[in-house]
Amino acid sequence: MTSSPIPVDLFVSKKHPGLTGADLGFADASGNVTFRLNRQSSPKNKRLFLHSTGNPLISIYRYRNGSWQGFTGEDDQKQCIFRVQRTVNKLTRTELEVFLVGENGEDSASKLKVKGCPFHKSCTIYRGNDIVAQTSLMYKLRQLYAKRNKFRLTIFPGSDDHALVAALVVIFLD
């Protein structure tokens, strides 16, 4: 997806049409699934982030020390594009620090922060002081409690890589 002059909403749920098992889907306002997360059964620490066409975009690996790495394509033999480290992990607050990896394999000066509460499916992704994206539960009129099985991801203008933003949300919730 290219950068949009207006915010883009993606609706995140396991119940979008065409999803199987434990897949998590990211659908646009028309209900078309644009991204899909496939939880690999082997190895268990791998998540495969797919385009709507089924092409692998990002392979996400979780390591025992609580860090994550994302690689282009289907396996970790490709180019590393980001590293994630959990900096705060409390009951009501989690924070992640995201280091984008440059073409030479070294961390670039550009980094993102993810802050929020996974239980409420609520997080904000920052680049410096700017908000890149934000998640929120889907509230309805006359509803006291929002259901936690579907939520909204709003990606604000200036973010070129919607797949990266969606992958960071998946890491935050895991």
CSV table of N, CA and C in Angstrom, one decimal:
chain,number,residue,atom,x,y,z
A,1,MET,N,0.8,-1.2,0.0
A,1,MET,CA,0.0,0.0,0.0
A,1,MET,C,0.9,1.2,0.0
A,2,THR,N,0.4,2.3,-0.6
A,2,THR,CA,1.2,3.5,-0.7
A,2,THR,C,0.7,4.5,0.4
A,3,SER,N,1.4,5.5,0.6
A,3,SER,CA,1.1,6.5,1.6
A,3,SER,C,-0.2,7.2,1.2
A,4,SER,N,-1.1,7.3,2.1
A,4,SER,CA,-2.4,7.9,1.8
A,4,SER,C,-2.5,9.3,2.5
A,5,PRO,N,-3.2,10.3,1.8
A,5,PRO,CA,-3.3,11.6,2.5
A,5,PRO,C,-4.3,11.6,3.6
A,6,ILE,N,-5.0,10.6,3.8
A,6,ILE,CA,-6.0,10.5,4.9
A,6,ILE,C,-5.7,9.2,5.7
A,7,PRO,N,-6.1,9.1,6.9
A,7,PRO,CA,-5.9,7.9,7.7
A,7,PRO,C,-6.6,6.7,7.1
A,8,VAL,N,-5.9,5.5,7.2
A,8,VAL,CA,-6.5,4.3,6.7
A,8,VAL,C,-6.8,3.4,7.8
A,9,ASP,N,-8.1,2.9,7.8
A,9,ASP,CA,-8.5,2.0,8.9
A,9,ASP,C,-8.5,0.5,8.3
A,10,LEU,N,-7.9,-0.3,9.1
A,10,LEU,CA,-7.9,-1.8,8.9
A,10,LEU,C,-8.6,-2.4,10.1
A,11,PHE,N,-9.5,-3.4,9.8
A,11,PHE,CA,-10.3,-4.0,10.8
A,11,PHE,C,-9.7,-5.4,11.1
A,12,VAL,N,-9.3,-5.7,12.3
A,12,VAL,CA,-8.5,-6.8,12.6
A,12,VAL,C,-9.4,-7.8,13.4
A,13,SER,N,-9.5,-9.1,12.8
A,13,SER,CA,-10.3,-10.1,13.4
A,13,SER,C,-9.9,-11.5,12.9
A,14,LYS,N,-10.2,-12.5,13.7
A,14,LYS,CA,-10.0,-13.9,13.2
A,14,LYS,C,-11.2,-14.4,12.4
A,15,LYS,N,-12.3,-13.6,12.3
A,15,LYS,CA,-13.6,-14.1,11.8
A,15,LYS,C,-13.8,-13.5,10.4
A,16,HIS,N,-12.9,-12.9,9.7
A,16,HIS,CA,-13.1,-12.4,8.4
A,16,HIS,C,-13.3,-13.6,7.4
A,17,PRO,N,-14.2,-13.4,6.4
A,17,PRO,CA,-14.4,-14.5,5.4
A,17,PRO,C,-13.1,-15.0,4.8
A,18,GLY,N,-12.9,-16.3,4.6
A,18,GLY,CA,-11.7,-16.8,3.9
A,18,GLY,C,-10.6,-17.1,4.9
A,19,LEU,N,-10.7,-16.8,6.1
A,19,LEU,CA,-9.6,-17.1,7.1
A,19,LEU,C,-9.8,-18.5,7.6
A,20,THR,N,-8.7,-19.2,7.9
A,20,THR,CA,-8.8,-20.6,8.5
A,20,THR,C,-8.1,-20.6,9.8
A,21,GLY,N,-8.6,-21.5,10.7
A,21,GLY,CA,-8.0,-21.8,12.0
A,21,GLY,C,-7.6,-20.6,12.8
A,22,ALA,N,-6.4,-20.4,13.1
A,22,ALA,CA,-5.9,-19.3,14.0
A,22,ALA,C,-5.4,-18.1,13.2
A,23,ASP,N,-5.7,-18.1,11.9
A,23,ASP,CA,-5.3,-16.9,11.1
A,23,ASP,C,-5.9,-15.6,11.6
A,24,LEU,N,-5.2,-14.6,11.5
A,24,LEU,CA,-5.7,-13.2,11.9
A,24,LEU,C,-5.7,-12.4,10.7
A,25,GLY,N,-6.8,-11.8,10.4
A,25,GLY,CA,-7.0,-11.0,9.2
A,25,GLY,C,-7.1,-9.5,9.4
A,26,PHE,N,-6.5,-8.7,8.4
A,26,PHE,CA,-6.6,-7.3,8.5
A,26,PHE,C,-7.4,-6.9,7.2
A,27,ALA,N,-8.6,-6.4,7.4
A,27,ALA,CA,-9.5,-6.1,6.3
A,27,ALA,C,-9.7,-4.6,6.2
A,28,ASP,N,-9.9,-4.1,4.9
A,28,ASP,CA,-10.1,-2.7,4.7
A,28,ASP,C,-11.6,-2.4,5.0
A,29,ALA,N,-12.0,-1.1,4.7
A,29,ALA,CA,-13.4,-0.7,5.0
A,29,ALA,C,-14.4,-1.4,4.1
A,30,SER,N,-14.0,-2.0,3.0
A,30,SER,CA,-14.9,-2.8,2.1
A,30,SER,C,-15.0,-4.2,2.6
A,31,GLY,N,-14.3,-4.6,3.5
A,31,GLY,CA,-14.3,-6.0,4.0
A,31,GLY,C,-13.3,-6.9,3.3
A,32,ASN,N,-12.5,-6.4,2.4
A,32,ASN,CA,-11.5,-7.2,1.7
A,32,ASN,C,-10.3,-7.4,2.6
A,33,VAL,N,-9.9,-8.6,2.8
A,33,VAL,CA,-8.7,-8.9,3.6
A,33,VAL,C,-7.4,-8.5,2.8
A,34,THR,N,-6.7,-7.5,3.4
A,34,THR,CA,-5.5,-7.0,2.8
A,34,THR,C,-4.2,-7.7,3.3
A,35,PHE,N,-4.2,-8.1,4.6
A,35,PHE,CA,-3.1,-8.8,5.2
A,35,PHE,C,-3.6,-10.0,6.0
A,36,ARG,N,-2.8,-11.0,6.2
A,36,ARG,CA,-3.2,-12.1,7.0
A,36,ARG,C,-2.0,-12.6,7.7
A,37,LEU,N,-2.2,-13.0,9.0
A,37,LEU,CA,-1.1,-13.6,9.8
A,37,LEU,C,-1.4,-15.1,9.9
A,38,ASN,N,-0.4,-15.8,9.5
A,38,ASN,CA,-0.5,-17.3,9.6
A,38,ASN,C,0.5,-17.7,10.7
A,39,ARG,N,-0.1,-18.4,11.8
A,39,ARG,CA,0.8,-18.9,12.9
A,39,ARG,C,1.3,-20.3,12.4
A,40,GLN,N,2.6,-20.4,12.3
A,40,GLN,CA,3.2,-21.6,11.9
A,40,GLN,C,3.2,-22.6,13.0
A,41,SER,N,2.9,-23.9,12.7
A,41,SER,CA,2.9,-24.9,13.7
A,41,SER,C,4.3,-25.4,14.0
A,42,SER,N,5.2,-25.3,13.0
A,42,SER,CA,6.6,-25.6,13.2
A,42,SER,C,7.5,-24.7,12.4
A,43,PRO,N,8.4,-24.0,13.0
A,43,PRO,CA,8.6,-23.9,14.4
A,43,PRO,C,7.6,-23.0,15.0
A,44,LYS,N,7.4,-23.2,16.3
A,44,LYS,CA,6.3,-22.5,17.1
A,44,LYS,C,6.6,-21.0,17.2
A,45,ASN,N,7.9,-20.6,17.1
A,45,ASN,CA,8.2,-19.2,17.3
A,45,ASN,C,8.1,-18.4,16.1
A,46,LYS,N,7.5,-19.0,15.0
A,46,LYS,CA,7.5,-18.3,13.7
A,46,LYS,C,6.0,-17.8,13.4
A,47,ARG,N,5.9,-16.6,12.9
A,47,ARG,CA,4.7,-16.1,12.4
A,47,ARG,C,4.9,-15.6,10.9
A,48,LEU,N,4.0,-16.0,10.0
A,48,LEU,CA,4.2,-15.6,8.6
A,48,LEU,C,3.1,-14.6,8.3
A,49,PHE,N,3.6,-13.4,7.9
A,49,PHE,CA,2.7,-12.3,7.6
A,49,PHE,C,2.5,-12.3,6.1
A,50,LEU,N,1.3,-12.4,5.6
A,50,LEU,CA,1.0,-12.6,4.1
A,50,LEU,C,0.2,-11.5,3.6
A,51,HIS,N,0.4,-11.2,2.3
A,51,HIS,CA,-0.4,-10.3,1.5
A,51,HIS,C,-1.7,-11.0,1.2
A,52,SER,N,-2.7,-10.2,0.8
A,52,SER,CA,-4.0,-10.8,0.5
A,52,SER,C,-3.9,-11.9,-0.6
A,53,THR,N,-2.9,-11.8,-1.5
A,53,THR,CA,-2.7,-12.8,-2.6
A,53,THR,C,-2.1,-14.1,-2.1
A,54,GLY,N,-1.7,-14.1,-0.8
A,54,GLY,CA,-1.0,-15.3,-0.2
A,54,GLY,C,0.5,-15.2,-0.3
A,55,ASN,N,1.1,-14.2,-0.9
A,55,ASN,CA,2.5,-14.0,-1.0
A,55,ASN,C,3.1,-13.6,0.4
A,56,PRO,N,4.1,-14.3,0.8
A,56,PRO,CA,4.7,-13.9,2.1
A,56,PRO,C,5.4,-12.6,2.1
A,57,LEU,N,5.1,-11.7,3.0
A,57,LEU,CA,5.7,-10.4,3.1
A,57,LEU,C,6.8,-10.3,4.2
A,58,ILE,N,6.4,-10.8,5.4
A,58,ILE,CA,7.4,-10.7,6.5
A,58,ILE,C,7.3,-12.0,7.3
A,59,SER,N,8.5,-12.6,7.6
A,59,SER,CA,8.6,-13.7,8.5
A,59,SER,C,9.0,-13.1,9.9
A,60,ILE,N,8.2,-13.4,10.9
A,60,ILE,CA,8.4,-12.9,12.2
A,60,ILE,C,8.8,-14.0,13.2
A,61,TYR,N,10.0,-13.8,13.8
A,61,TYR,CA,10.5,-14.8,14.7
A,61,TYR,C,10.6,-14.3,16.1
A,62,ARG,N,10.1,-15.1,17.1
A,62,ARG,CA,10.3,-14.7,18.5
A,62,ARG,C,11.4,-15.5,19.1
A,63,TYR,N,12.2,-14.9,19.9
A,63,TYR,CA,13.4,-15.5,20.5
A,63,TYR,C,13.1,-15.6,22.0
A,64,ARG,N,13.8,-16.5,22.7
A,64,ARG,CA,13.6,-16.8,24.1
A,64,ARG,C,13.8,-15.6,25.0
A,65,ASN,N,14.7,-14.7,24.6
A,65,ASN,CA,14.9,-13.5,25.5
A,65,ASN,C,13.9,-12.5,25.3
A,66,GLY,N,12.8,-12.8,24.6
A,66,GLY,CA,11.7,-11.8,24.5
A,66,GLY,C,11.8,-10.9,23.3
A,67,SER,N,12.8,-11.0,22.5
A,67,SER,CA,13.0,-10.1,21.4
A,67,SER,C,12.4,-10.8,20.1
A,68,TRP,N,12.2,-10.0,19.1
A,68,TRP,CA,11.6,-10.4,17.8
A,68,TRP,C,12.5,-9.9,16.7
A,69,GLN,N,12.4,-10.6,15.6
A,69,GLN,CA,13.1,-10.1,14.4
A,69,GLN,C,12.1,-10.4,13.2
A,70,GLY,N,12.1,-9.4,12.2
A,70,GLY,CA,11.3,-9.6,11.0
A,70,GLY,C,12.2,-9.6,9.8
A,71,PHE,N,11.9,-10.6,8.9
A,71,PHE,CA,12.7,-10.8,7.7
A,71,PHE,C,11.8,-10.7,6.5
A,72,THR,N,12.3,-10.2,5.4
A,72,THR,CA,11.5,-10.2,4.2
A,72,THR,C,11.3,-11.6,3.7
A,73,GLY,N,10.1,-11.8,3.1
A,73,GLY,CA,9.8,-13.1,2.6
A,73,GLY,C,9.5,-14.2,3.6
A,74,GLU,N,9.7,-15.4,3.2
A,74,GLU,CA,9.2,-16.6,4.0
A,74,GLU,C,10.2,-17.2,5.0
A,75,ASP,N,11.4,-16.8,4.9
A,75,ASP,CA,12.4,-17.5,5.9
A,75,ASP,C,13.4,-16.5,6.4
A,76,ASP,N,14.1,-16.9,7.4
A,76,ASP,CA,15.1,-16.0,8.1
A,76,ASP,C,16.4,-15.9,7.3
A,77,GLN,N,16.5,-16.5,6.1
A,77,GLN,CA,17.7,-16.4,5.3
A,77,GLN,C,17.6,-15.1,4.4
A,78,LYS,N,16.5,-14.4,4.4
A,78,LYS,CA,16.4,-13.2,3.7
A,78,LYS,C,16.9,-12.0,4.5
A,79,GLN,N,16.7,-10.8,4.1
A,79,GLN,CA,17.2,-9.6,4.7
A,79,GLN,C,16.4,-9.3,6.0
A,80,CYS,N,17.0,-9.1,7.1
A,80,CYS,CA,16.4,-8.6,8.3
A,80,CYS,C,15.9,-7.2,8.1
A,81,ILE,N,14.7,-6.9,8.4
A,81,ILE,CA,14.1,-5.5,8.3
A,81,ILE,C,13.9,-4.8,9.6
A,82,PHE,N,13.7,-5.6,10.7
A,82,PHE,CA,13.5,-4.9,12.0
A,82,PHE,C,13.8,-5.9,13.1
A,83,ARG,N,14.2,-5.3,14.2
A,83,ARG,CA,14.3,-6.0,15.5
A,83,ARG,C,13.4,-5.3,16.5
A,84,VAL,N,12.8,-6.1,17.4
A,84,VAL,CA,12.0,-5.5,18.4
A,84,VAL,C,12.4,-6.0,19.8
A,85,GLN,N,12.5,-5.1,20.8
A,85,GLN,CA,12.8,-5.5,22.1
A,85,GLN,C,11.7,-4.9,23.1
A,86,ARG,N,11.2,-5.8,24.0
A,86,ARG,CA,10.2,-5.4,24.9
A,86,ARG,C,10.9,-4.6,26.0
A,87,THR,N,10.6,-3.3,26.3
A,87,THR,CA,11.2,-2.6,27.3
A,87,THR,C,10.4,-2.5,28.6
A,88,VAL,N,9.1,-2.5,28.5
A,88,VAL,CA,8.2,-2.5,29.7
A,88,VAL,C,7.2,-3.6,29.5
A,89,ASN,N,7.0,-4.4,30.5
A,89,ASN,CA,6.0,-5.5,30.5
A,89,ASN,C,5.3,-5.6,31.8
A,90,LYS,N,4.3,-4.7,32.0
A,90,LYS,CA,3.5,-4.7,33.2
A,90,LYS,C,2.1,-5.2,32.9
A,91,LEU,N,1.3,-5.4,33.9
A,91,LEU,CA,0.0,-5.9,33.7
A,91,LEU,C,-0.9,-5.0,32.8
A,92,THR,N,-0.8,-3.7,33.1
A,92,THR,CA,-1.6,-2.7,32.3
A,92,THR,C,-0.8,-1.9,31.3
A,93,ARG,N,0.4,-2.2,31.1
A,93,ARG,CA,1.2,-1.4,30.1
A,93,ARG,C,2.4,-2.2,29.6
A,94,THR,N,2.5,-2.2,28.2
A,94,THR,CA,3.6,-2.8,27.6
A,94,THR,C,4.2,-1.8,26.6
A,95,GLU,N,5.5,-1.8,26.5
A,95,GLU,CA,6.2,-0.9,25.6
A,95,GLU,C,7.3,-1.7,24.8
A,96,LEU,N,7.3,-1.5,23.5
A,96,LEU,CA,8.3,-2.1,22.6
A,96,LEU,C,9.2,-1.0,22.0
A,97,GLU,N,10.4,-1.4,21.8
A,97,GLU,CA,11.3,-0.5,21.0
A,97,GLU,C,11.6,-1.2,19.7
A,98,VAL,N,11.4,-0.6,18.6
A,98,VAL,CA,11.6,-1.2,17.3
A,98,VAL,C,12.8,-0.5,16.6
A,99,PHE,N,13.8,-1.3,16.2
A,99,PHE,CA,14.9,-0.8,15.5
A,99,PHE,C,14.8,-1.3,14.0
A,100,LEU,N,14.7,-0.3,13.1
A,100,LEU,CA,14.7,-0.7,11.7
A,100,LEU,C,16.1,-1.0,11.2
A,101,VAL,N,16.2,-2.0,10.4
A,101,VAL,CA,17.6,-2.4,10.0
A,101,VAL,C,17.8,-1.9,8.6
A,102,GLY,N,19.0,-1.3,8.4
A,102,GLY,CA,19.3,-0.7,7.1
A,102,GLY,C,19.8,-1.8,6.1
A,103,GLU,N,20.1,-1.4,4.9
A,103,GLU,CA,20.5,-2.3,3.9
A,103,GLU,C,21.8,-3.0,4.2
A,104,ASN,N,22.7,-2.3,5.0
A,104,ASN,CA,24.0,-3.0,5.3
A,104,ASN,C,23.9,-3.9,6.5
A,105,GLY,N,22.7,-4.1,7.0
A,105,GLY,CA,22.5,-5.0,8.1
A,105,GLY,C,22.7,-4.4,9.5
A,106,GLU,N,22.9,-3.1,9.6
A,106,GLU,CA,23.1,-2.4,10.9
A,106,GLU,C,21.8,-1.7,11.2
A,107,ASP,N,21.5,-1.5,12.5
A,107,ASP,CA,20.4,-0.7,12.9
A,107,ASP,C,20.5,0.7,12.4
A,108,SER,N,19.4,1.2,11.9
A,108,SER,CA,19.4,2.6,11.4
A,108,SER,C,19.0,3.5,12.6
A,109,ALA,N,19.2,4.8,12.4
A,109,ALA,CA,18.9,5.7,13.4
A,109,ALA,C,17.4,5.8,13.6
A,110,SER,N,16.6,5.5,12.6
A,110,SER,CA,15.2,5.5,12.6
A,110,SER,C,14.7,4.4,13.5
A,111,LYS,N,13.9,4.7,14.5
A,111,LYS,CA,13.3,3.7,15.3
A,111,LYS,C,11.9,4.1,15.7
A,112,LEU,N,11.1,3.1,16.1
A,112,LEU,CA,9.7,3.3,16.4
A,112,LEU,C,9.5,2.8,17.9
A,113,LYS,N,8.5,3.3,18.5
A,113,LYS,CA,8.1,2.8,19.8
A,113,LYS,C,6.6,2.5,19.8
A,114,VAL,N,6.3,1.4,20.5
A,114,VAL,CA,4.9,0.9,20.6
A,114,VAL,C,4.6,0.9,22.0
A,115,LYS,N,3.5,1.6,22.4
A,115,LYS,CA,3.1,1.7,23.8
A,115,LYS,C,1.6,1.4,23.9
A,116,GLY,N,1.2,0.6,24.9
A,116,GLY,CA,-0.2,0.4,25.1
A,116,GLY,C,-0.5,-0.8,26.1
A,117,CYS,N,-1.7,-1.3,26.0
A,117,CYS,CA,-2.2,-2.4,26.8
A,117,CYS,C,-2.8,-3.5,25.9
A,118,PRO,N,-2.1,-4.6,25.8
A,118,PRO,CA,-2.5,-5.7,25.0
A,118,PRO,C,-3.9,-6.3,25.3
A,119,PHE,N,-4.2,-6.3,26.6
A,119,PHE,CA,-5.5,-6.8,27.1
A,119,PHE,C,-6.7,-6.0,26.4
A,120,HIS,N,-6.5,-4.7,26.3
A,120,HIS,CA,-7.6,-3.8,25.7
A,120,HIS,C,-7.4,-3.7,24.2
A,121,LYS,N,-6.4,-4.4,23.6
A,121,LYS,CA,-6.1,-4.3,22.2
A,121,LYS,C,-5.9,-2.9,21.8
A,122,SER,N,-5.2,-2.2,22.7
A,122,SER,CA,-5.0,-0.7,22.5
A,122,SER,C,-3.5,-0.4,22.5
A,123,CYS,N,-3.0,0.2,21.4
A,123,CYS,CA,-1.6,0.6,21.4
A,123,CYS,C,-1.4,1.7,20.4
A,124,THR,N,-0.4,2.5,20.6
A,124,THR,CA,0.0,3.6,19.7
A,124,THR,C,1.4,3.4,19.3
A,125,ILE,N,1.7,3.5,18.0
A,125,ILE,CA,3.0,3.4,17.4
A,125,ILE,C,3.5,4.8,17.1
A,126,TYR,N,4.7,5.1,17.7
A,126,TYR,CA,5.3,6.5,17.5
A,126,TYR,C,6.6,6.4,16.7
A,127,ARG,N,6.8,7.4,15.9
A,127,ARG,CA,8.2,7.7,15.3
A,127,ARG,C,8.6,9.0,15.8
A,128,GLY,N,9.5,9.1,16.8
A,128,GLY,CA,9.8,10.3,17.5
A,128,GLY,C,8.6,10.7,18.3
A,129,ASN,N,8.1,12.0,18.0
A,129,ASN,CA,6.9,12.5,18.7
A,129,ASN,C,5.6,12.3,17.8
A,130,ASP,N,5.8,11.8,16.6
A,130,ASP,CA,4.7,11.6,15.7
A,130,ASP,C,4.0,10.3,15.9
A,131,ILE,N,2.7,10.3,15.8
A,131,ILE,CA,1.9,9.0,15.9
A,131,ILE,C,1.8,8.5,14.5
A,132,VAL,N,2.3,7.2,14.3
A,132,VAL,CA,2.3,6.5,13.1
A,132,VAL,C,0.9,5.8,12.9
A,133,ALA,N,0.5,5.1,14.0
A,133,ALA,CA,-0.7,4.3,13.9
A,133,ALA,C,-1.2,4.1,15.3
A,134,GLN,N,-2.5,3.6,15.4
A,134,GLN,CA,-3.2,3.5,16.7
A,134,GLN,C,-4.2,2.4,16.6
A,135,THR,N,-4.4,1.6,17.6
A,135,THR,CA,-5.4,0.6,17.6
A,135,THR,C,-6.5,0.9,18.7
A,136,SER,N,-7.7,0.4,18.4
A,136,SER,CA,-8.8,0.7,19.4
A,136,SER,C,-9.8,-0.4,19.2
A,137,LEU,N,-10.5,-0.7,20.3
A,137,LEU,CA,-11.6,-1.7,20.2
A,137,LEU,C,-12.8,-1.1,19.5
A,138,MET,N,-13.7,-1.9,19.0
A,138,MET,CA,-14.8,-1.5,18.2
A,138,MET,C,-16.0,-1.3,19.2
A,139,TYR,N,-16.3,0.0,19.5
A,139,TYR,CA,-17.5,0.2,20.4
A,139,TYR,C,-18.7,0.5,19.6
A,140,LYS,N,-19.9,0.1,20.1
A,140,LYS,CA,-21.2,0.4,19.4
A,140,LYS,C,-22.0,1.2,20.4
A,141,LEU,N,-23.0,1.9,19.8
A,141,LEU,CA,-23.9,2.7,20.7
A,141,LEU,C,-24.7,1.7,21.6
A,142,ARG,N,-24.9,2.1,22.8
A,142,ARG,CA,-25.7,1.4,23.8
A,142,ARG,C,-25.0,0.1,24.2
A,143,GLN,N,-23.7,0.0,24.0
A,143,GLN,CA,-22.9,-1.2,24.4
A,143,GLN,C,-22.0,-0.8,25.6
A,144,LEU,N,-22.2,-1.4,26.7
A,144,LEU,CA,-21.4,-1.1,27.9
A,144,LEU,C,-19.9,-1.6,27.7
A,145,TYR,N,-19.8,-2.8,27.2
A,145,TYR,CA,-18.4,-3.4,27.1
A,145,TYR,C,-18.2,-3.7,25.6
A,146,ALA,N,-17.0,-3.3,25.2
A,146,ALA,CA,-16.6,-3.6,23.8
A,146,ALA,C,-16.1,-5.1,23.7
A,147,LYS,N,-16.5,-5.8,22.6
A,147,LYS,CA,-16.0,-7.1,22.4
A,147,LYS,C,-14.5,-7.0,22.0
A,148,ARG,N,-13.7,-8.0,22.5
A,148,ARG,CA,-12.3,-7.9,22.2
A,148,ARG,C,-11.9,-8.8,21.0
A,149,ASN,N,-12.8,-9.3,20.3
A,149,ASN,CA,-12.5,-10.2,19.1
A,149,ASN,C,-12.3,-9.4,17.8
A,150,LYS,N,-12.6,-8.2,17.8
A,150,LYS,CA,-12.4,-7.4,16.6
A,150,LYS,C,-12.0,-5.9,17.0
A,151,PHE,N,-11.0,-5.4,16.4
A,151,PHE,CA,-10.6,-4.1,16.7
A,151,PHE,C,-10.1,-3.4,15.5
A,152,ARG,N,-9.9,-2.0,15.6
A,152,ARG,CA,-9.5,-1.2,14.5
A,152,ARG,C,-8.1,-0.8,14.6
A,153,LEU,N,-7.4,-0.8,13.4
A,153,LEU,CA,-6.0,-0.3,13.3
A,153,LEU,C,-6.1,0.9,12.4
A,154,THR,N,-5.8,2.1,12.9
A,154,THR,CA,-5.8,3.3,12.1
A,154,THR,C,-4.3,3.7,11.8
A,155,ILE,N,-4.0,3.8,10.5
A,155,ILE,CA,-2.7,4.1,10.1
A,155,ILE,C,-2.7,5.5,9.5
A,156,PHE,N,-2.0,6.4,10.1
A,156,PHE,CA,-2.0,7.9,9.8
A,156,PHE,C,-1.2,8.2,8.6
A,157,PRO,N,-1.5,9.3,7.9
A,157,PRO,CA,-0.7,9.7,6.7
A,157,PRO,C,0.8,9.8,7.1
A,158,GLY,N,1.7,9.5,6.1
A,158,GLY,CA,3.1,9.5,6.3
A,158,GLY,C,3.7,8.2,6.5
A,159,SER,N,2.9,7.2,6.8
A,159,SER,CA,3.4,5.8,7.0
A,159,SER,C,3.4,5.1,5.7
A,160,ASP,N,4.5,4.8,5.1
A,160,ASP,CA,4.6,4.2,3.8
A,160,ASP,C,4.4,2.7,3.8
A,161,ASP,N,4.8,2.0,4.9
A,161,ASP,CA,4.8,0.6,5.0
A,161,ASP,C,3.7,0.1,5.9
A,162,HIS,N,2.5,-0.1,5.4
A,162,HIS,CA,1.4,-0.6,6.2
A,162,HIS,C,1.6,-2.0,6.7
A,163,ALA,N,2.3,-2.9,5.9
A,163,ALA,CA,2.6,-4.2,6.4
A,163,ALA,C,3.5,-4.2,7.6
A,164,LEU,N,4.5,-3.3,7.6
A,164,LEU,CA,5.3,-3.2,8.8
A,164,LEU,C,4.5,-2.8,10.0
A,165,VAL,N,3.6,-1.8,9.9
A,165,VAL,CA,2.8,-1.4,11.0
A,165,VAL,C,1.9,-2.5,11.5
A,166,ALA,N,1.3,-3.2,10.6
A,166,ALA,CA,0.4,-4.3,11.0
A,166,ALA,C,1.2,-5.4,11.7
A,167,ALA,N,2.4,-5.7,11.2
A,167,ALA,CA,3.3,-6.7,11.8
A,167,ALA,C,3.7,-6.3,13.3
A,168,LEU,N,3.9,-5.0,13.5
A,168,LEU,CA,4.2,-4.5,14.8
A,168,LEU,C,3.1,-4.7,15.8
A,169,VAL,N,1.8,-4.5,15.3
A,169,VAL,CA,0.7,-4.7,16.1
A,169,VAL,C,0.5,-6.2,16.5
A,170,VAL,N,0.8,-7.1,15.5
A,170,VAL,CA,0.8,-8.5,15.8
A,170,VAL,C,1.8,-8.9,16.9
A,171,ILE,N,3.0,-8.3,16.8
A,171,ILE,CA,4.0,-8.6,17.9
A,171,ILE,C,3.6,-8.0,19.2
A,172,PHE,N,3.0,-6.8,19.2
A,172,PHE,CA,2.5,-6.2,20.5
A,172,PHE,C,1.5,-7.1,21.1
A,173,LEU,N,0.6,-7.7,20.4
A,173,LEU,CA,-0.5,-8.5,21.0
A,173,LEU,C,-0.1,-9.9,21.4
A,174,ASP,N,1.1,-10.3,20.9
A,174,ASP,CA,1.5,-11.7,21.2
A,174,ASP,C,2.2,-11.8,22.5
